[in-house]
mmCIF file of C-alpha atoms and ligand atoms in Angstrom:
data_model
loop_
_atom_site.group_PDB
_atom_site.id
_atom_site.type_symbol
_atom_site.label_atom_id
_atom_site.label_comp_id
_atom_site.label_asym_id
_atom_site.label_seq_id
_atom_site.Cartn_x
_atom_site.Cartn_y
_atom_site.Cartn_z
ATOM 1 C CA MET L 256 -25.784 -29.138 -37.873
ATOM 2 C CA ALA L 257 -28.870 -31.297 -38.169
ATOM 3 C CA PHE L 258 -30.690 -33.928 -36.151
ATOM 4 C CA THR L 259 -33.109 -35.993 -38.305
ATOM 5 C CA ASP L 260 -35.589 -38.087 -36.452
ATOM 6 C CA VAL L 261 -33.141 -38.943 -33.688
ATOM 7 C CA SER L 262 -34.478 -41.320 -31.017
ATOM 8 C CA VAL L 263 -32.462 -42.709 -28.131
ATOM 9 C CA THR L 264 -33.665 -45.580 -25.975
ATOM 10 C CA PHE L 265 -31.819 -46.825 -22.917
ATOM 11 C CA GLY L 266 -32.210 -50.231 -21.274
ATOM 12 C CA GLN L 267 -34.406 -53.181 -22.274
ATOM 13 C CA GLY L 268 -37.811 -54.657 -21.449
ATOM 14 C CA LYS L 269 -39.602 -53.014 -18.593
ATOM 15 C CA ASP L 270 -36.556 -50.909 -17.762
ATOM 16 C CA THR L 271 -36.671 -49.180 -21.114
ATOM 17 C CA VAL L 272 -36.290 -45.421 -20.986
ATOM 18 C CA GLN L 273 -36.920 -43.454 -24.101
ATOM 19 C CA ALA L 274 -34.756 -40.351 -23.630
ATOM 20 C CA LEU L 275 -35.267 -38.819 -27.065
ATOM 21 C CA ASP L 276 -38.247 -39.288 -29.374
ATOM 22 C CA ARG L 277 -37.751 -38.428 -33.055
ATOM 23 C CA VAL L 278 -35.970 -35.175 -32.535
ATOM 24 C CA SER L 279 -35.409 -33.132 -35.660
ATOM 25 C CA LEU L 280 -33.527 -29.931 -35.374
ATOM 26 C CA GLY L 281 -31.355 -27.962 -37.800
ATOM 27 C CA PHE L 282 -29.071 -24.969 -37.231
ATOM 28 C CA GLY L 283 -26.630 -22.934 -39.314
ATOM 29 C CA ARG L 284 -23.037 -22.362 -38.481
ATOM 30 C CA GLY L 285 -22.525 -19.644 -35.894
ATOM 31 C CA SER L 286 -25.878 -20.195 -34.162
ATOM 32 C CA PHE L 287 -26.144 -20.031 -30.448
ATOM 33 C CA ILE L 288 -28.664 -22.682 -29.459
ATOM 34 C CA SER L 289 -30.043 -22.590 -25.907
ATOM 35 C CA VAL L 290 -31.825 -25.731 -24.832
ATOM 36 C CA VAL L 291 -34.207 -25.720 -21.851
ATOM 37 C CA GLY L 292 -36.606 -28.291 -20.408
ATOM 38 C CA PRO L 293 -37.397 -30.071 -17.165
ATOM 39 C CA SER L 294 -34.858 -32.378 -15.460
ATOM 40 C CA GLY L 295 -34.658 -35.744 -17.147
ATOM 41 C CA CYS L 296 -36.154 -34.594 -20.475
ATOM 42 C CA GLY L 297 -33.098 -35.661 -22.474
ATOM 43 C CA LYS L 298 -31.038 -32.502 -22.769
ATOM 44 C CA THR L 299 -27.743 -34.170 -21.792
ATOM 45 C CA THR L 300 -28.578 -37.103 -24.038
ATOM 46 C CA LEU L 301 -29.094 -34.656 -26.974
ATOM 47 C CA LEU L 302 -25.697 -33.103 -26.277
ATOM 48 C CA HIS L 303 -24.010 -36.530 -25.950
ATOM 49 C CA VAL L 304 -25.376 -37.575 -29.325
ATOM 50 C CA LEU L 305 -23.991 -34.468 -30.995
ATOM 51 C CA ALA L 306 -20.670 -34.861 -29.196
ATOM 52 C CA GLY L 307 -20.478 -38.415 -30.410
ATOM 53 C CA PHE L 308 -20.554 -40.167 -27.055
ATOM 54 C CA GLN L 309 -23.995 -41.638 -27.611
ATOM 55 C CA LYS L 310 -25.161 -43.370 -30.722
ATOM 56 C CA PRO L 311 -28.801 -42.680 -31.642
ATOM 57 C CA SER L 312 -31.033 -45.730 -31.546
ATOM 58 C CA SER L 313 -32.478 -44.414 -34.781
ATOM 59 C CA GLY L 314 -32.145 -41.333 -36.945
ATOM 60 C CA ARG L 315 -29.002 -39.404 -37.938
ATOM 61 C CA VAL L 316 -26.908 -36.393 -36.952
ATOM 62 C CA THR L 317 -24.850 -34.462 -39.439
ATOM 63 C CA VAL L 318 -22.324 -31.646 -38.956
ATOM 64 C CA GLY L 319 -21.531 -29.719 -42.133
ATOM 65 C CA GLY L 320 -23.494 -32.283 -44.080
ATOM 66 C CA THR L 321 -21.445 -35.245 -42.863
ATOM 67 C CA GLU L 322 -22.849 -37.823 -40.516
ATOM 68 C CA ILE L 323 -20.956 -37.890 -37.266
ATOM 69 C CA ARG L 324 -19.208 -41.158 -36.388
ATOM 70 C CA GLY L 325 -17.906 -40.475 -32.931
ATOM 71 C CA THR L 326 -16.130 -37.688 -31.018
ATOM 72 C CA GLY L 327 -13.977 -35.076 -32.721
ATOM 73 C CA ALA L 328 -11.752 -32.141 -31.811
ATOM 74 C CA ASP L 329 -14.098 -29.932 -33.858
ATOM 75 C CA ARG L 330 -16.674 -30.379 -31.077
ATOM 76 C CA GLY L 331 -15.576 -29.250 -27.613
ATOM 77 C CA VAL L 332 -17.580 -30.296 -24.585
ATOM 78 C CA VAL L 333 -18.118 -28.715 -21.193
ATOM 79 C CA PHE L 334 -19.730 -31.395 -19.064
ATOM 80 C CA GLN L 335 -22.599 -31.005 -16.553
ATOM 81 C CA GLN L 336 -20.250 -32.343 -13.915
ATOM 82 C CA GLY L 337 -16.605 -31.258 -14.098
ATOM 83 C CA ALA L 338 -14.408 -33.691 -15.953
ATOM 84 C CA LEU L 339 -11.073 -32.141 -15.097
ATOM 85 C CA PHE L 340 -7.814 -34.071 -14.876
ATOM 86 C CA PRO L 341 -7.060 -34.182 -11.163
ATOM 87 C CA TRP L 342 -3.375 -35.019 -11.624
ATOM 88 C CA MET L 343 -2.760 -31.918 -13.768
ATOM 89 C CA THR L 344 -2.436 -28.338 -12.512
ATOM 90 C CA VAL L 345 -4.920 -25.763 -13.505
ATOM 91 C CA ALA L 346 -2.554 -24.564 -16.299
ATOM 92 C CA GLY L 347 -1.985 -28.191 -17.346
ATOM 93 C CA ASN L 348 -5.743 -28.742 -17.681
ATOM 94 C CA ALA L 349 -6.164 -25.549 -19.691
ATOM 95 C CA ALA L 350 -3.352 -26.516 -22.081
ATOM 96 C CA PHE L 351 -4.576 -30.091 -22.541
ATOM 97 C CA GLY L 352 -6.349 -29.631 -25.955
ATOM 98 C CA PRO L 353 -3.468 -27.711 -27.630
ATOM 99 C CA ARG L 354 -1.017 -30.326 -26.219
ATOM 100 C CA MET L 355 -3.020 -33.156 -27.754
ATOM 101 C CA ARG L 356 -2.933 -31.320 -31.086
ATOM 102 C CA GLY L 357 0.893 -31.090 -30.783
ATOM 103 C CA ALA L 358 1.018 -27.281 -30.414
ATOM 104 C CA SER L 359 4.318 -25.826 -29.396
ATOM 105 C CA ARG L 360 5.009 -25.090 -25.741
ATOM 106 C CA ARG L 361 4.860 -21.368 -26.437
ATOM 107 C CA GLU L 362 1.450 -21.629 -28.122
ATOM 108 C CA ARG L 363 0.142 -23.919 -25.413
ATOM 109 C CA GLU L 364 1.151 -21.469 -22.717
ATOM 110 C CA GLU L 365 -0.284 -18.519 -24.634
ATOM 111 C CA ARG L 366 -3.651 -20.117 -25.271
ATOM 112 C CA ALA L 367 -4.045 -21.579 -21.779
ATOM 113 C CA GLY L 368 -2.886 -18.328 -20.232
ATOM 114 C CA HIS L 369 -5.315 -16.261 -22.299
ATOM 115 C CA TRP L 370 -8.331 -18.296 -21.329
ATOM 116 C CA LEU L 371 -7.315 -18.624 -17.701
ATOM 117 C CA ARG L 372 -7.215 -14.865 -17.504
ATOM 118 C CA VAL L 373 -10.639 -14.612 -19.130
ATOM 119 C CA VAL L 374 -12.264 -16.911 -16.615
ATOM 120 C CA GLY L 375 -10.359 -15.375 -13.718
ATOM 121 C CA LEU L 376 -8.119 -18.260 -12.798
ATOM 122 C CA TRP L 377 -4.700 -16.982 -13.783
ATOM 123 C CA ASP L 378 -3.648 -16.623 -10.146
ATOM 124 C CA PHE L 379 -4.526 -20.266 -9.552
ATOM 125 C CA ARG L 380 -2.656 -21.643 -12.565
ATOM 126 C CA ASP L 381 -0.230 -23.710 -10.445
ATOM 127 C CA ARG L 382 -2.940 -25.226 -8.149
ATOM 128 C CA TYR L 383 -4.693 -28.524 -8.612
ATOM 129 C CA PRO L 384 -8.438 -28.964 -9.332
ATOM 130 C CA TYR L 385 -9.196 -30.212 -5.837
ATOM 131 C CA GLU L 386 -7.963 -26.879 -4.482
ATOM 132 C CA LEU L 387 -10.618 -25.021 -6.413
ATOM 133 C CA SER L 388 -14.241 -24.361 -5.488
ATOM 134 C CA GLY L 389 -17.009 -25.972 -7.620
ATOM 135 C CA GLY L 390 -17.549 -22.743 -9.540
ATOM 136 C CA MET L 391 -13.882 -22.358 -10.217
ATOM 137 C CA GLN L 392 -13.686 -25.933 -11.435
ATOM 138 C CA GLN L 393 -16.456 -25.147 -13.861
ATOM 139 C CA ARG L 394 -14.689 -22.047 -15.088
ATOM 140 C CA LEU L 395 -11.582 -24.136 -15.639
ATOM 141 C CA ALA L 396 -13.567 -26.697 -17.718
ATOM 142 C CA ILE L 397 -14.792 -23.824 -19.856
ATOM 143 C CA ALA L 398 -11.237 -22.418 -20.301
ATOM 144 C CA ARG L 399 -9.968 -25.887 -21.208
ATOM 145 C CA ALA L 400 -12.658 -26.263 -23.854
ATOM 146 C CA LEU L 401 -12.086 -22.822 -25.358
ATOM 147 C CA ALA L 402 -8.323 -23.240 -25.505
ATOM 148 C CA ASN L 403 -8.913 -25.942 -28.038
ATOM 149 C CA ASP L 404 -10.597 -23.517 -30.428
ATOM 150 C CA PRO L 405 -13.439 -25.841 -31.415
ATOM 151 C CA ALA L 406 -15.746 -24.975 -34.323
ATOM 152 C CA MET L 407 -18.580 -26.150 -32.134
ATOM 153 C CA LEU L 408 -18.868 -25.900 -28.362
ATOM 154 C CA LEU L 409 -21.358 -27.998 -26.480
ATOM 155 C CA MET L 410 -22.026 -26.855 -22.939
ATOM 156 C CA ASP L 411 -24.122 -28.740 -20.391
ATOM 157 C CA GLU L 412 -25.290 -26.338 -17.631
ATOM 158 C CA PRO L 413 -21.882 -24.713 -17.460
ATOM 159 C CA PHE L 414 -22.940 -21.916 -15.155
ATOM 160 C CA GLY L 415 -25.015 -23.956 -12.739
ATOM 161 C CA ALA L 416 -22.529 -23.679 -9.845
ATOM 162 C CA LEU L 417 -21.674 -20.027 -10.203
ATOM 163 C CA ASP L 418 -22.807 -17.160 -7.960
ATOM 164 C CA ALA L 419 -25.106 -14.615 -9.566
ATOM 165 C CA LEU L 420 -22.326 -12.040 -10.158
ATOM 166 C CA THR L 421 -19.832 -14.460 -11.678
ATOM 167 C CA ARG L 422 -22.612 -16.102 -13.720
ATOM 168 C CA GLU L 423 -23.521 -12.854 -15.369
ATOM 169 C CA ARG L 424 -19.842 -12.024 -16.047
ATOM 170 C CA MET L 425 -19.382 -15.476 -17.596
ATOM 171 C CA GLN L 426 -22.517 -14.950 -19.715
ATOM 172 C CA GLU L 427 -21.017 -11.764 -21.047
ATOM 173 C CA GLU L 428 -17.611 -13.333 -21.688
ATOM 174 C CA LEU L 429 -19.171 -16.333 -23.428
ATOM 175 C CA GLN L 430 -21.258 -14.065 -25.582
ATOM 176 C CA ALA L 431 -18.216 -12.035 -26.549
ATOM 177 C CA VAL L 432 -16.289 -15.188 -27.397
ATOM 178 C CA TRP L 433 -19.094 -16.532 -29.469
ATOM 179 C CA ARG L 434 -19.526 -13.203 -31.333
ATOM 180 C CA SER L 435 -15.853 -12.836 -32.193
ATOM 181 C CA SER L 436 -15.182 -16.539 -33.025
ATOM 182 C CA GLY L 437 -18.073 -17.492 -35.292
ATOM 183 C CA MET L 438 -18.307 -20.690 -33.235
ATOM 184 C CA THR L 439 -21.536 -22.681 -33.129
ATOM 185 C CA LEU L 440 -22.804 -23.146 -29.586
ATOM 186 C CA LEU L 441 -25.217 -25.620 -28.035
ATOM 187 C CA PHE L 442 -25.932 -24.514 -24.538
ATOM 188 C CA ILE L 443 -28.069 -26.349 -22.030
ATOM 189 C CA THR L 444 -29.407 -24.434 -19.042
ATOM 190 C CA HIS L 445 -32.128 -24.570 -16.468
ATOM 191 C CA SER L 446 -32.351 -20.773 -16.422
ATOM 192 C CA VAL L 447 -34.874 -19.532 -18.963
ATOM 193 C CA GLU L 448 -33.548 -15.954 -18.529
ATOM 194 C CA GLU L 449 -30.036 -17.194 -19.445
ATOM 195 C CA ALA L 450 -31.290 -19.161 -22.425
ATOM 196 C CA VAL L 451 -33.211 -16.159 -23.844
ATOM 197 C CA PHE L 452 -30.382 -13.752 -23.100
ATOM 198 C CA LEU L 453 -27.649 -15.823 -24.754
ATOM 199 C CA GLY L 454 -29.287 -17.772 -27.496
ATOM 200 C CA THR L 455 -30.032 -16.815 -31.111
ATOM 201 C CA ASP L 456 -32.560 -19.636 -30.780
ATOM 202 C CA VAL L 457 -34.208 -21.103 -27.700
ATOM 203 C CA VAL L 458 -35.290 -24.745 -27.999
ATOM 204 C CA VAL L 459 -37.780 -26.107 -25.476
ATOM 205 C CA MET L 460 -37.952 -29.832 -24.715
ATOM 206 C CA SER L 461 -40.856 -31.767 -23.183
ATOM 207 C CA PRO L 462 -40.621 -34.234 -20.269
ATOM 208 C CA ARG L 463 -39.869 -37.860 -21.159
ATOM 209 C CA PRO L 464 -39.755 -38.883 -23.853
ATOM 210 C CA GLY L 465 -37.798 -35.840 -24.888
ATOM 211 C CA ARG L 466 -39.339 -34.040 -27.856
ATOM 212 C CA ILE L 467 -38.858 -30.559 -29.180
ATOM 213 C CA VAL L 468 -41.970 -28.621 -28.306
ATOM 214 C CA GLY L 469 -40.921 -25.108 -29.190
ATOM 215 C CA ARG L 470 -38.259 -23.115 -30.949
ATOM 216 C CA PHE L 471 -38.024 -19.327 -30.538
ATOM 217 C CA PRO L 472 -35.697 -17.040 -32.302
ATOM 218 C CA SER L 473 -34.165 -14.561 -29.821
ATOM 219 C CA PRO L 474 -32.762 -11.241 -30.935
ATOM 220 C CA PHE L 475 -31.049 -10.362 -27.679
ATOM 221 C CA ALA L 476 -27.771 -12.137 -28.170
ATOM 222 C CA GLN L 477 -26.637 -9.297 -30.436
ATOM 223 C CA ASP L 478 -27.877 -6.610 -28.041
ATOM 224 C CA ALA L 479 -25.958 -7.120 -24.860
ATOM 225 C CA ALA L 480 -22.655 -5.671 -25.919
ATOM 226 C CA THR L 481 -24.140 -2.326 -26.924
ATOM 227 C CA ARG L 482 -26.992 -2.004 -24.492
ATOM 228 C CA GLY L 483 -25.608 -3.706 -21.379
ATOM 229 C CA THR L 484 -26.814 -6.889 -19.734
ATOM 230 C CA ARG L 485 -29.139 -5.383 -17.098
ATOM 231 C CA THR L 486 -30.826 -3.163 -19.654
ATOM 232 C CA VAL L 487 -31.491 -6.110 -21.993
ATOM 233 C CA LYS L 488 -32.740 -8.359 -19.223
ATOM 234 C CA SER L 489 -35.293 -5.853 -17.972
ATOM 235 C CA ASP L 490 -36.424 -4.907 -21.518
ATOM 236 C CA GLN L 491 -40.150 -5.455 -22.004
ATOM 237 C CA ALA L 492 -39.664 -7.582 -25.114
ATOM 238 C CA PHE L 493 -37.072 -9.710 -23.267
ATOM 239 C CA VAL L 494 -39.426 -10.266 -20.353
ATOM 240 C CA ALA L 495 -42.262 -11.158 -22.674
ATOM 241 C CA LEU L 496 -40.164 -13.794 -24.516
ATOM 242 C CA ARG L 497 -38.854 -15.178 -21.176
ATOM 243 C CA GLU L 498 -42.415 -15.605 -19.906
ATOM 244 C CA GLN L 499 -43.501 -17.226 -23.183
ATOM 245 C CA VAL L 500 -40.722 -19.849 -22.941
ATOM 246 C CA LEU L 501 -41.350 -20.425 -19.256
ATOM 247 C CA GLY L 502 -45.080 -20.840 -19.901
ATOM 248 C CA LEU L 503 -44.399 -23.537 -22.442
ATOM 249 C CA ILE L 504 -42.182 -25.446 -20.004
ATOM 250 C CA LEU L 505 -44.802 -25.187 -17.237
ATOM 251 C CA GLU L 506 -47.482 -26.283 -19.646
ATOM 252 C CA GLY L 507 -45.534 -29.392 -20.499
ATOM 253 C CA ALA L 508 -44.949 -30.236 -16.844
ATOM 254 C CA ALA L 509 -48.634 -29.869 -15.933
HETATM 255 N N1 ATP C 848 -26.640 -43.998 -19.704
HETATM 256 C C1 ATP C 848 -27.969 -44.101 -19.411
HETATM 257 N N2 ATP C 848 -28.556 -45.248 -19.118
HETATM 258 C C2 ATP C 848 -29.844 -45.344 -18.806
HETATM 259 N N3 ATP C 848 -30.673 -44.294 -18.771
HETATM 260 C C3 ATP C 848 -30.148 -43.081 -19.016
HETATM 261 C C4 ATP C 848 -28.791 -42.921 -19.337
HETATM 262 N N4 ATP C 848 -28.553 -41.577 -19.586
HETATM 263 C C5 ATP C 848 -29.760 -40.976 -19.388
HETATM 264 N N5 ATP C 848 -30.658 -41.841 -19.056
HETATM 265 C C6 ATP C 848 -32.116 -41.532 -18.842
HETATM 266 O O1 ATP C 848 -32.570 -40.760 -19.936
HETATM 267 C C7 ATP C 848 -33.440 -39.697 -19.453
HETATM 268 C C8 ATP C 848 -32.851 -38.370 -19.948
HETATM 269 O O2 ATP C 848 -31.663 -38.127 -19.237
HETATM 270 P P1 ATP C 848 -30.791 -36.800 -19.465
HETATM 271 O O3 ATP C 848 -29.569 -36.918 -18.657
HETATM 272 O O4 ATP C 848 -30.586 -36.639 -20.942
HETATM 273 O O5 ATP C 848 -31.732 -35.670 -18.953
HETATM 274 P P2 ATP C 848 -31.498 -34.121 -18.745
HETATM 275 O O6 ATP C 848 -32.528 -33.346 -19.471
HETATM 276 O O7 ATP C 848 -30.090 -33.796 -19.072
HETATM 277 O O8 ATP C 848 -31.763 -33.894 -17.147
HETATM 278 P P3 ATP C 848 -31.080 -32.828 -16.130
HETATM 279 O O9 ATP C 848 -31.740 -31.515 -16.400
HETATM 280 O O10 ATP C 848 -31.467 -33.373 -14.815
HETATM 281 O O11 ATP C 848 -29.645 -32.852 -16.350
HETATM 282 C C9 ATP C 848 -33.516 -39.880 -17.974
HETATM 283 O O12 ATP C 848 -34.750 -40.546 -17.728
HETATM 284 C C10 ATP C 848 -32.362 -40.743 -17.617
HETATM 285 O O13 ATP C 848 -32.679 -41.550 -16.506
HETATM 286 MG MG1 MG C 849 -28.509 -33.104 -17.935
#
């Protein structure tokens, strides 16, 4: 996956907002890319460009060497704000991707059921999204994206509405899924700790116009399964990297 000199400008004249300024960024298949940066710095815009929702004003984005020309089932998206189908049950939402692909009923039920269990929503499978809490809706959006088995998963603050305990559990689940699937992940978060814990690489963006101001390899993504989340997060090397990333963000804001 590669961004080459990607800029995005919204609006015209005095209302112009430059959301991204010549962003260049390349990652191999199977990377787990965490993106952090202050509110309004262009993180969602970056994700929308890769998803194919937003055309760059200039520059190009390629996946597997091919320039992207719109959305595709190879790139699953979990939006910052839930985009569930309110007229479908929880199970219906989770089975949506496989259904669009024309998967058999049996396969659809298996896939949806598996991911609903993983995110802890199996008991709510016959409910509707409005009957779920905000955090539960977010977990459903994650299950729905994963049920589609995308080669690349783009997640925009997916754990923002979760309580601390559920959030940590979901971090562990996501890491396990990523490790076993070979999927490439782009993960936006406001939590520096989460970014450092999950990512193989942490990308730091500056306030408007959004630029990449830092990129840190993080070794901890491979660690959690064997050493345990709490041990990793309190590790001295972990805390040092977390502070380094946070320092860069604060520096940019000053
Ligand atoms: N469709 C749009 N039309 C006009 N301006 C937009 C549009 N989308 C985003 N912007 C502007 O682009 C800038 C970057 O927005 P973006 O949503 O990418 O930020 P973000 O880093 O995701 O912020 P947050 O952390 O708050 O979600 C902002 O100034 C925003 O106002
Ligand atoms: Mg955003």
